Short mmCIF file of C-alpha atoms in Angstrom, two decimals:
data_model
loop_
_atom_site.label_atom_id
_atom_site.label_comp_id
_atom_site.label_asym_id
_atom_site.label_seq_id
_atom_site.Cartn_x
_atom_site.Cartn_y
_atom_site.Cartn_z
CA UNK A 270 0.00 0.00 0.00
CA UNK A 271 1.30 3.45 -0.89
CA UNK A 272 2.26 6.00 1.73
CA UNK A 273 -0.78 7.91 2.97
CA UNK A 274 1.52 10.70 4.12
CA UNK A 275 3.13 11.08 0.68
CA UNK A 276 -0.24 10.87 -1.09
CA UNK A 277 -1.72 13.65 1.04
CA UNK A 278 1.46 15.73 0.79
CA UNK A 279 1.33 15.62 -3.00
CA UNK A 280 -2.39 16.41 -3.02
CA UNK A 281 -1.71 19.52 -0.94
CA UNK A 282 1.22 20.61 -3.12
CA UNK A 283 -0.77 20.11 -6.32
CA UNK A 284 -3.74 21.98 -4.80
CA UNK A 285 -6.03 19.02 -5.37
CA UNK A 286 -7.34 19.71 -1.87
CA UNK A 287 -6.77 22.45 0.68
CA UNK A 288 -5.44 21.58 4.10
CA UNK A 289 -8.62 22.96 5.67
CA UNK A 290 -10.72 20.69 3.45
CA UNK A 291 -8.50 17.72 4.34
CA UNK A 292 -8.71 18.33 8.08
CA UNK A 293 -12.43 19.14 8.02
CA UNK A 294 -13.09 15.91 6.12
CA UNK A 295 -11.32 13.87 8.79
CA UNK A 296 -13.16 15.73 11.55
CA UNK A 297 -16.49 15.08 9.84
CA UNK A 298 -15.67 11.37 9.54
CA UNK A 299 -14.84 11.20 13.25
CA UNK A 300 -18.08 12.97 14.13
CA UNK A 301 -20.15 10.57 12.01
CA UNK A 302 -18.34 7.43 13.17
CA UNK A 303 -20.07 4.71 15.18
CA UNK A 304 -16.78 3.11 16.25
CA UNK A 305 -16.42 5.24 19.40
CA UNK A 306 -12.71 5.73 18.73
CA UNK A 307 -12.44 9.38 19.80
CA UNK A 308 -12.43 10.87 23.30
CA UNK A 309 -11.83 14.50 22.31
CA UNK A 310 -11.90 16.02 18.81
CA UNK A 311 -9.57 19.01 18.50
CA UNK A 312 -11.58 20.94 15.90
CA UNK A 313 -10.76 24.58 16.55
CA UNK A 314 -6.97 24.35 16.84
CA UNK A 315 -6.72 21.80 14.04
CA UNK A 316 -8.50 24.09 11.60
CA UNK A 317 -6.39 27.05 12.72
CA UNK A 318 -3.21 25.09 11.94
CA UNK A 319 -4.67 23.96 8.61
CA UNK A 320 -5.36 27.57 7.60
CA UNK A 321 -1.70 28.44 8.23
CA UNK A 322 -0.59 25.59 5.95
CA UNK A 323 -2.95 26.77 3.21
CA UNK A 324 -1.56 30.29 3.53
CA UNK A 325 1.99 29.01 3.00
CA UNK A 326 0.99 26.99 -0.07
CA UNK A 327 -0.91 29.93 -1.56
CA UNK A 328 2.18 32.11 -1.17
CA UNK A 329 4.24 29.54 -3.06
CA UNK A 330 6.25 28.58 -0.01
CA UNK A 331 7.54 25.03 0.40
CA UNK A 332 6.06 22.72 3.03
CA UNK A 333 7.59 19.76 4.80
CA UNK A 334 6.52 16.17 4.20
CA UNK A 335 4.44 16.06 7.40
CA UNK A 336 3.17 19.62 7.20
CA UNK A 337 -0.62 19.68 7.20
CA UNK A 338 -0.96 15.92 7.72
CA UNK A 339 -3.73 15.12 10.27
CA UNK A 340 -2.91 12.56 12.96
CA UNK A 341 -4.36 11.14 16.16
CA UNK A 342 -2.83 10.49 19.56
CA UNK A 343 -3.84 8.04 22.23
CA UNK A 344 -5.45 9.83 25.17
CA UNK A 345 -2.50 9.14 27.46
CA UNK A 346 -0.29 11.78 25.82
CA UNK A 347 -0.09 15.36 26.99
CA UNK A 348 -0.90 18.07 24.44
CA UNK A 349 -0.68 21.53 25.95
CA UNK A 350 -4.05 23.16 26.51
CA UNK A 351 -6.01 20.02 25.60
CA UNK A 352 -7.66 17.32 27.75
CA UNK A 353 -5.61 14.29 28.81
CA UNK A 354 -8.02 11.93 30.50
CA UNK A 355 -6.35 8.51 30.15
CA UNK A 356 -9.96 7.38 29.49
CA UNK A 357 -10.63 7.75 33.23
CA UNK A 358 -13.05 9.62 35.45
CA UNK A 359 -10.04 10.64 37.52
CA UNK A 360 -8.58 12.89 34.81
CA UNK A 361 -11.65 13.51 32.66
CA UNK A 362 -11.37 17.27 33.22
CA UNK A 363 -7.57 17.45 33.35
CA UNK A 364 -5.92 19.86 30.89
CA UNK A 365 -2.34 19.19 29.76
CA UNK A 366 0.17 21.79 31.02
CA UNK A 367 2.77 20.87 28.38
CA UNK A 368 3.21 18.70 25.28
CA UNK A 369 4.86 15.27 25.16
CA UNK A 370 8.22 15.23 23.39
CA UNK A 371 7.10 12.77 20.68
CA UNK A 372 3.98 14.79 19.92
CA UNK A 373 5.95 18.05 19.90
CA UNK A 374 8.34 16.61 17.30
CA UNK A 375 5.40 15.89 15.02
CA UNK A 376 3.94 19.36 15.57
CA UNK A 377 7.36 20.91 14.87
CA UNK A 378 7.37 18.99 11.59
CA UNK A 379 3.97 20.56 10.77
CA UNK A 380 1.68 17.58 11.43
CA UNK A 381 -1.74 18.50 12.84
CA UNK A 382 -3.21 16.67 15.86
CA UNK A 383 -6.96 16.28 15.36
CA UNK A 384 -8.14 13.76 17.97
CA UNK A 385 -7.34 12.34 21.41
CA UNK A 386 -8.15 8.66 20.97
CA UNK A 387 -10.10 6.19 23.09
CA UNK A 388 -8.05 3.60 24.98
CA UNK A 389 -8.16 1.35 28.01
CA UNK A 390 -7.99 3.49 31.13
CA UNK A 391 -4.32 4.24 31.96
CA UNK A 392 -3.41 1.55 29.42
CA UNK A 393 -4.95 -1.17 31.59
CA UNK A 394 -6.57 -3.54 29.14
CA UNK A 395 -6.37 -5.43 25.87
CA UNK A 396 -9.67 -4.46 24.26
CA UNK A 397 -10.45 -0.73 24.84
CA UNK A 398 -13.46 -1.78 26.91
CA UNK A 399 -11.93 -0.57 30.19
CA UNK A 400 -12.74 3.05 29.39
CA UNK A 401 -15.22 5.55 30.78
CA UNK A 402 -16.00 6.69 27.22
CA UNK A 403 -17.52 3.35 26.25
CA UNK A 404 -16.01 0.48 24.28
CA UNK A 405 -14.30 1.25 21.00
CA UNK A 406 -15.54 -0.92 18.15
CA UNK A 407 -13.40 -2.83 15.67
CA UNK A 408 -12.92 -1.17 12.27
CA UNK A 409 -13.73 -4.40 10.41
CA UNK A 410 -16.60 -5.69 12.56
CA UNK A 411 -18.28 -3.44 15.12
CA UNK A 412 -19.42 -6.46 17.13
CA UNK A 413 -15.79 -7.18 17.96
CA UNK A 414 -13.32 -5.37 20.21
CA UNK A 415 -10.90 -2.80 18.84
CA UNK A 416 -8.03 -4.34 20.79
CA UNK A 417 -6.06 -2.47 23.37
CA UNK A 418 -4.98 -0.54 24.94
CA UNK A 419 -4.43 1.64 21.84
CA UNK A 420 -7.71 0.50 20.29
CA UNK A 421 -9.04 3.90 19.23
CA UNK A 422 -5.74 4.70 17.51
CA UNK A 423 -5.77 1.50 15.44
CA UNK A 424 -9.43 1.95 14.49
CA UNK A 425 -8.90 5.54 13.35
CA UNK A 426 -6.05 4.52 11.07
CA UNK A 427 -7.96 1.54 9.67
CA UNK A 428 -11.04 3.69 8.97
CA UNK A 429 -8.89 6.45 7.45
CA UNK A 430 -10.01 8.98 10.07
CA UNK A 431 -6.32 9.83 10.64
CA UNK A 432 -3.34 9.54 8.31
CA UNK A 433 -1.50 7.88 11.19
CA UNK A 434 -1.81 7.68 14.94
CA UNK A 435 0.55 7.54 17.90
CA UNK A 436 -0.13 4.70 20.30
CA UNK A 437 1.61 3.49 23.42
CA UNK A 438 2.84 -0.07 23.99
CA UNK A 439 3.66 -1.61 27.36
CA UNK A 440 2.94 -5.30 26.78
CA UNK A 441 1.34 -5.32 23.33
CA UNK A 442 -0.89 -2.25 23.31
CA UNK A 443 0.14 -1.10 19.82
CA UNK A 444 0.74 -4.50 18.24
CA UNK A 445 -2.43 -6.30 19.28
CA UNK A 446 -4.97 -3.63 18.18
CA UNK A 447 -2.99 -3.17 14.96
CA UNK A 448 -3.46 -6.89 14.32
CA UNK A 449 -7.15 -6.82 15.17
CA UNK A 450 -7.73 -3.92 12.73
CA UNK A 451 -5.38 -5.06 9.93
CA UNK A 452 -2.89 -2.19 10.02
CA UNK A 453 0.81 -1.82 10.88
CA UNK A 454 1.86 -1.09 14.45
CA UNK A 455 5.44 -0.69 15.67
CA UNK A 456 6.79 -1.10 19.18
CA UNK A 457 10.28 0.41 18.84
CA UNK A 458 13.35 -0.53 20.85
CA UNK A 459 12.93 0.62 24.45
CA UNK A 460 14.46 4.09 24.73
CA UNK A 461 14.50 4.91 21.01
CA UNK A 462 11.63 7.42 21.43
CA UNK A 463 11.17 9.69 24.43
CA UNK A 464 8.42 8.81 26.92
CA UNK A 465 8.30 12.34 28.33
CA UNK A 466 4.67 13.43 28.43
CA UNK A 467 3.31 9.88 28.19
CA UNK A 468 1.32 8.94 31.28
CA UNK A 469 3.28 6.12 32.90
CA UNK A 470 1.83 2.62 33.18
CA UNK A 471 4.92 0.40 33.62
CA UNK A 472 7.92 2.65 33.12
CA UNK A 473 10.40 -0.13 32.35
CA UNK A 474 8.45 -1.35 29.31
CA UNK A 475 6.40 1.70 28.20
CA UNK A 476 7.23 2.82 24.64
CA UNK A 477 5.86 5.32 22.13
CA UNK A 478 5.13 4.04 18.63
CA UNK A 479 3.30 4.67 15.34
CA UNK A 480 0.26 2.96 13.82
CA UNK A 481 -0.21 3.37 10.06
CA UNK A 482 -1.48 1.67 6.91
CA UNK A 483 1.88 1.48 5.15
CA UNK A 484 5.46 0.56 6.03
CA UNK A 485 6.70 3.79 4.50
CA UNK A 486 4.53 5.80 6.89
CA UNK A 487 5.84 3.74 9.82
CA UNK A 488 9.39 4.50 8.67
CA UNK A 489 8.73 8.24 8.26
CA UNK A 490 7.16 8.59 11.71
CA UNK A 491 9.80 6.41 13.38
CA UNK A 492 12.59 8.60 12.04
CA UNK A 493 10.75 11.76 13.08
CA UNK A 494 10.20 10.60 16.65
CA UNK A 495 13.54 8.91 17.38
CA UNK A 496 16.37 10.50 19.34
CA UNK A 497 17.68 11.39 22.76
CA UNK A 498 15.74 13.72 25.04
CA UNK A 499 17.15 15.23 28.22
CA UNK A 500 13.66 14.97 29.75
CA UNK A 501 13.89 11.16 29.48
CA UNK A 502 17.21 9.71 30.61
CA UNK A 503 16.37 6.27 29.19
CA UNK A 504 16.49 7.55 25.61
CA UNK A 505 19.25 6.40 23.26
CA UNK A 506 20.85 7.57 20.04
CA UNK A 507 19.63 5.78 16.94
CA UNK A 508 20.34 5.70 13.22
CA UNK A 509 17.52 6.71 10.84
CA UNK A 510 16.06 3.90 8.76
CA UNK A 511 16.48 4.62 5.04
CA UNK A 512 13.94 3.82 2.35
CA UNK A 513 16.64 2.08 0.32
CA UNK A 514 17.36 -0.36 3.16
CA UNK A 515 13.67 -1.15 3.64
CA UNK A 516 13.19 -1.84 -0.06
CA UNK A 517 16.25 -4.13 -0.38
CA UNK A 518 14.37 -7.42 -0.89
CA UNK A 519 17.56 -9.29 -1.88
CA UNK A 520 19.06 -8.53 1.53
CA UNK A 521 15.79 -9.40 3.24
CA UNK A 522 15.84 -12.90 1.75
CA UNK A 523 19.21 -13.53 3.42
CA UNK A 524 17.91 -12.73 6.91
CA UNK A 525 17.79 -15.80 9.11
CA UNK A 526 14.33 -16.37 10.53
CA UNK A 527 13.44 -18.11 13.76
CA UNK A 528 10.17 -18.89 15.52
CA UNK A 529 9.34 -20.18 18.99
CA UNK A 530 7.84 -23.62 18.52
CA UNK A 531 6.22 -23.63 21.97
CA UNK A 532 4.13 -20.63 20.83
CA UNK A 533 2.78 -22.86 18.06
CA UNK A 534 2.77 -26.33 19.64
CA UNK A 535 0.25 -25.51 22.36
CA UNK A 536 -3.43 -26.15 22.96
CA UNK A 537 -3.90 -22.42 23.65
CA UNK A 538 -3.55 -21.44 19.98
CA UNK A 539 -6.54 -21.43 17.65
CA UNK A 540 -6.21 -24.06 14.88
CA UNK A 541 -6.58 -21.50 12.08
CA UNK A 542 -3.89 -19.22 13.48
CA UNK A 543 -1.55 -22.19 13.89
CA UNK A 544 -2.25 -23.45 10.35
CA UNK A 545 -1.79 -20.05 8.74
CA UNK A 546 1.44 -19.38 10.61
CA UNK A 547 2.96 -22.73 9.70
CA UNK A 548 1.87 -22.25 6.08
CA UNK A 549 3.84 -19.01 6.00
CA UNK A 550 6.92 -20.79 7.41
CA UNK A 551 6.61 -23.41 4.67
CA UNK A 552 6.31 -20.69 2.01
CA UNK A 553 9.41 -18.92 3.31
CA UNK A 554 11.43 -22.14 3.24
CA UNK A 555 10.31 -22.77 -0.33
CA UNK A 556 11.65 -19.33 -1.26
CA UNK A 557 15.05 -20.21 0.17
CA UNK A 558 14.71 -18.32 3.46
CA UNK A 559 16.46 -19.95 6.43
CA UNK A 560 13.82 -20.83 9.06
CA UNK A 561 14.82 -22.28 12.44
CA UNK A 562 12.68 -23.60 15.30
CA UNK A 563 13.66 -22.11 18.67
CA UNK A 564 12.84 -23.01 22.26
CA UNK A 565 11.54 -20.37 24.64
CA UNK A 566 9.76 -19.87 27.95
CA UNK A 567 6.19 -21.07 28.22
CA UNK A 568 3.51 -18.45 27.64
CA UNK A 569 2.14 -18.61 31.18
CA UNK A 570 5.63 -17.86 32.54
CA UNK A 571 5.94 -14.83 30.27
CA UNK A 572 2.47 -13.54 31.17
CA UNK A 573 2.93 -13.99 34.93
CA UNK A 574 6.39 -12.37 34.86
CA UNK A 575 5.14 -9.41 32.85
CA UNK A 576 2.02 -8.79 34.92
CA UNK A 577 3.89 -9.10 38.21
CA UNK A 578 6.26 -6.34 37.15
CA UNK A 579 3.67 -4.22 35.31
CA UNK A 580 1.23 -4.27 38.23
CA UNK A 581 3.98 -3.37 40.68
CA UNK A 582 5.09 -0.44 38.54
CA UNK A 583 1.57 0.86 37.89
CA UNK A 584 0.76 0.69 41.62
CA UNK A 585 3.79 2.88 42.21
CA UNK A 586 3.12 5.24 39.28
CA UNK A 587 -0.55 5.78 40.14
CA UNK A 588 0.13 6.38 43.84
CA UNK A 589 0.46 10.07 42.92
CA UNK A 590 -3.20 10.21 41.90
CA UNK A 591 -5.07 11.07 45.09
CA UNK A 592 -6.99 14.21 44.10
CA UNK A 593 -4.65 16.52 45.99
CA UNK A 594 -2.70 18.16 43.18
CA UNK A 595 -4.94 17.29 40.23
CA UNK A 596 -7.80 15.06 39.26
CA UNK A 597 -11.34 14.72 40.54
CA UNK A 598 -11.23 14.96 44.33
CA UNK A 599 -13.96 13.47 46.51
CA UNK A 600 -14.87 14.75 49.97
CA UNK A 601 -14.48 12.87 53.24
CA UNK A 602 -14.23 13.30 57.01
CA UNK A 603 -10.43 13.22 57.04
CA UNK A 604 -7.46 12.98 54.69
CA UNK A 605 -7.38 9.17 54.73
CA UNK A 606 -11.06 8.97 53.84
CA UNK A 607 -10.63 11.58 51.08
CA UNK A 608 -7.82 9.54 49.52
CA UNK A 609 -9.75 6.28 49.78
CA UNK A 610 -13.00 7.71 48.38
CA UNK A 611 -11.24 9.60 45.59
CA UNK A 612 -9.34 6.54 44.35
CA UNK A 613 -12.24 4.13 44.84
CA UNK A 614 -14.70 6.26 42.88
CA UNK A 615 -12.39 7.41 40.08
CA UNK A 616 -10.45 4.31 39.08
CA UNK A 617 -12.08 1.62 36.94
CA UNK A 618 -12.40 -1.92 38.25
CA UNK A 619 -9.53 -3.14 36.08
CA UNK A 620 -7.24 -0.34 37.23
CA UNK A 621 -8.08 -1.07 40.86
CA UNK A 622 -7.39 -4.76 40.24
CA UNK A 623 -3.92 -3.92 38.94
CA UNK A 624 -3.14 -1.49 41.76
CA UNK A 625 -4.17 -4.04 44.38
CA UNK A 626 -2.13 -6.73 42.63
CA UNK A 627 0.89 -4.46 42.41
CA UNK A 628 0.74 -3.47 46.06
CA UNK A 629 0.40 -7.13 46.98
CA UNK A 630 3.58 -8.23 45.19
CA UNK A 631 5.50 -5.27 46.65
CA UNK A 632 4.35 -5.89 50.22
CA UNK A 633 6.50 -7.30 53.00
CA UNK A 634 6.80 -11.04 52.70
CA UNK A 635 5.72 -11.11 49.06
CA UNK A 636 8.36 -8.89 47.48
CA UNK A 637 11.13 -11.45 47.84
CA UNK A 638 8.95 -14.40 46.82
CA UNK A 639 7.22 -12.80 43.85
CA UNK A 640 8.54 -9.41 42.70
CA UNK A 641 12.26 -10.10 42.96
CA UNK A 642 11.76 -13.51 41.34
CA UNK A 643 9.98 -11.83 38.42
CA UNK A 644 12.87 -9.38 38.02
CA UNK A 645 15.33 -12.25 37.95
CA UNK A 646 13.21 -14.06 35.36
CA UNK A 647 13.13 -10.93 33.24
CA UNK A 648 16.93 -10.89 33.18
CA UNK A 649 16.95 -14.53 32.12
CA UNK A 650 14.45 -13.78 29.35
CA UNK A 651 16.64 -10.92 28.08
CA UNK A 652 19.69 -13.19 28.11
CA UNK A 653 17.76 -15.82 26.13
CA UNK A 654 16.87 -13.23 23.49
CA UNK A 655 20.54 -12.20 23.24
CA UNK A 656 21.50 -15.83 22.72
CA UNK A 657 18.79 -16.42 20.10
CA UNK A 658 19.82 -13.38 18.07
CA UNK A 659 23.29 -14.82 17.72
CA UNK A 660 21.60 -17.58 15.69
CA UNK A 661 18.83 -15.73 13.83
CA UNK A 662 18.23 -12.18 12.61
CA UNK A 663 14.43 -12.12 12.86
CA UNK A 664 11.88 -13.88 15.07
CA UNK A 665 8.37 -14.36 13.69
CA UNK A 666 5.31 -15.13 15.77
CA UNK A 667 1.54 -14.71 15.73
CA UNK A 668 0.31 -11.55 17.44
CA UNK A 669 -2.35 -13.37 19.48
CA UNK A 670 -3.18 -17.02 20.14
CA UNK A 671 -6.89 -16.50 19.47
CA UNK A 672 -9.03 -14.56 16.95
CA UNK A 673 -10.47 -11.13 17.74
CA UNK A 674 -13.06 -11.54 20.55
CA UNK A 675 -16.55 -10.13 20.61
CA UNK A 676 -17.24 -7.06 22.74
CA UNK A 677 -17.99 -8.18 26.29
CA UNK A 678 -16.23 -11.54 26.19
CA UNK A 679 -13.03 -10.52 27.97
CA UNK A 680 -14.83 -8.39 30.56
CA UNK A 681 -16.31 -11.60 31.95
CA UNK A 682 -12.89 -13.24 32.25
CA UNK A 683 -9.90 -10.97 33.12
CA UNK A 684 -7.54 -13.95 33.01
CA UNK A 685 -8.46 -14.55 29.35
CA UNK A 686 -7.63 -10.90 28.66
CA UNK A 687 -4.20 -11.28 30.28
CA UNK A 688 -3.51 -14.49 28.35
CA UNK A 689 -4.35 -12.76 25.06
CA UNK A 690 -1.01 -10.95 25.56
CA UNK A 691 0.92 -14.24 25.66
CA UNK A 692 2.81 -13.63 22.41
CA UNK A 693 3.55 -9.92 22.93
CA UNK A 694 4.72 -9.48 26.53
CA UNK A 695 7.98 -11.41 26.19
CA UNK A 696 9.33 -8.99 23.59
CA UNK A 697 8.33 -6.10 25.85
CA UNK A 698 10.29 -7.60 28.74
CA UNK A 699 13.30 -7.79 26.44
CA UNK A 700 12.93 -4.18 25.26
CA UNK A 701 13.01 -5.42 21.66
CA UNK A 702 11.63 -3.73 18.53
CA UNK A 703 8.57 -5.55 17.20
CA UNK A 704 6.25 -4.81 14.29
CA UNK A 705 2.74 -6.12 13.71
CA UNK A 706 2.15 -6.66 9.99
CA UNK A 707 -1.39 -7.32 8.71
CA UNK A 708 -0.35 -10.66 7.18
CA UNK A 709 0.32 -14.27 8.08
CA UNK A 710 -2.63 -14.93 10.40
CA UNK A 711 -6.07 -13.38 10.89
CA UNK A 712 -4.71 -11.18 13.71
CA UNK A 713 -1.43 -10.43 11.99
CA UNK A 714 2.21 -11.37 12.28
CA UNK A 715 4.85 -10.12 14.71
CA UNK A 716 8.31 -9.44 13.29
CA UNK A 717 10.97 -8.97 15.99
CA UNK A 718 14.68 -8.16 15.84
CA UNK A 719 17.43 -7.52 18.35
CA UNK A 720 17.64 -4.11 19.97
CA UNK A 721 17.94 -1.24 17.46
CA UNK A 722 17.05 -3.63 14.66
CA UNK A 723 14.13 -1.64 13.26
CA UNK A 724 15.77 -1.57 9.82
CA UNK A 725 15.74 -5.38 9.62
CA UNK A 726 12.13 -5.54 10.80
CA UNK A 727 10.87 -3.09 8.17
CA UNK A 728 13.02 -4.69 5.49
CA UNK A 729 11.59 -8.14 6.17
CA UNK A 730 8.05 -6.77 6.36
CA UNK A 731 8.54 -5.22 2.94
CA UNK A 732 9.77 -8.58 1.64
CA UNK A 733 6.62 -10.23 3.00
CA UNK A 734 4.58 -7.64 1.11
CA UNK A 735 6.33 -8.60 -2.10
CA UNK A 736 5.62 -12.33 -1.73
CA UNK A 737 2.05 -11.85 -0.48
CA UNK A 738 1.11 -9.45 -3.30
#
């Protein structure tokens, strides 16, 4: 699929459409949508920015590639002067005092934010049902979930309401909804993109990443967002990914592919997803691609390790939300009662479940037995990845073990929701770059490389496009 960014850029340059017409069209589509993918539509400021772009074009001035391109951002990012609710009652009236670094880079490049997108509250969920704005609905079938937690972002891209969107991924929150809605979603290497201005869920695995319809758009946004930021001391230097590297299919065919056989040889995987994945492996072998079976940790070990650490970190991160400095404060007889009532009334059931779980594993007597063990396991998992990437260049896997669920199914069974992350959380624990491509299985294919290996991921994804076309 061609670059949506480049297509719109050329349309603006050739005066086939004005920027105001482009933005207004997207805003109208969002207003008419029944997918419930938007929390706040940024009409006034978006149209003001569009008018400035039109003025430049009418004067014959040049515009940048992203200038005038409308995009969406998950409602966990700060955008100065605009709401930042995290899809919660707690922050429903909160106004951002500054703009997140990643979003500011896009604005500096001329892109226009038009919508704060529906998501699971504070990123706590895998379906965008844990939200006070109501469940987001899948772009392909409104009876099914949008995925989560960046469900609204994936839906908006799939429905063409935004040219691209910026999601957040902690344990699969970009990749899984991208797979459910048949678009691309990238979880970059941990630290490649600044997290400053992203509301923290689990700080050691939180990443910022793009969702788009084409690989070229993923590449453009990745290069725009990457780089060190003194506001976020975990950020790292990175090399831009070139278009020439991505399009080198001869090099892509030489990449050594691996897959974790225990992800496939399990009763937890749906027969169709297993069959489709193995069919792709057979096709790759027939094309001369080296494909190797690898051993890895069992899915339940990965899920329990991830959720132990994620719940502990979110309990710590959300301790600051007590209604004192910001947020919706409830009244009580004393300070303790105010805190208790404020947090009880304003957090969703899923968020409270994760806070309670996190406090439990951090408590005296449990920290050594559970939390510290999970940290040790995480180190072992990272070491295993390092060892595997001495043998292979790319690891392929399904995005989810099961097809996209119907709305309401996972709300009845939180454990099923956690297990739907079985194939995504391990790569988060390793801090590895992983792309969901809308190919391979009905919920997509994950393509993973070693740290800072985004060029190999995009290159192999482009190769898959060429053989699937």
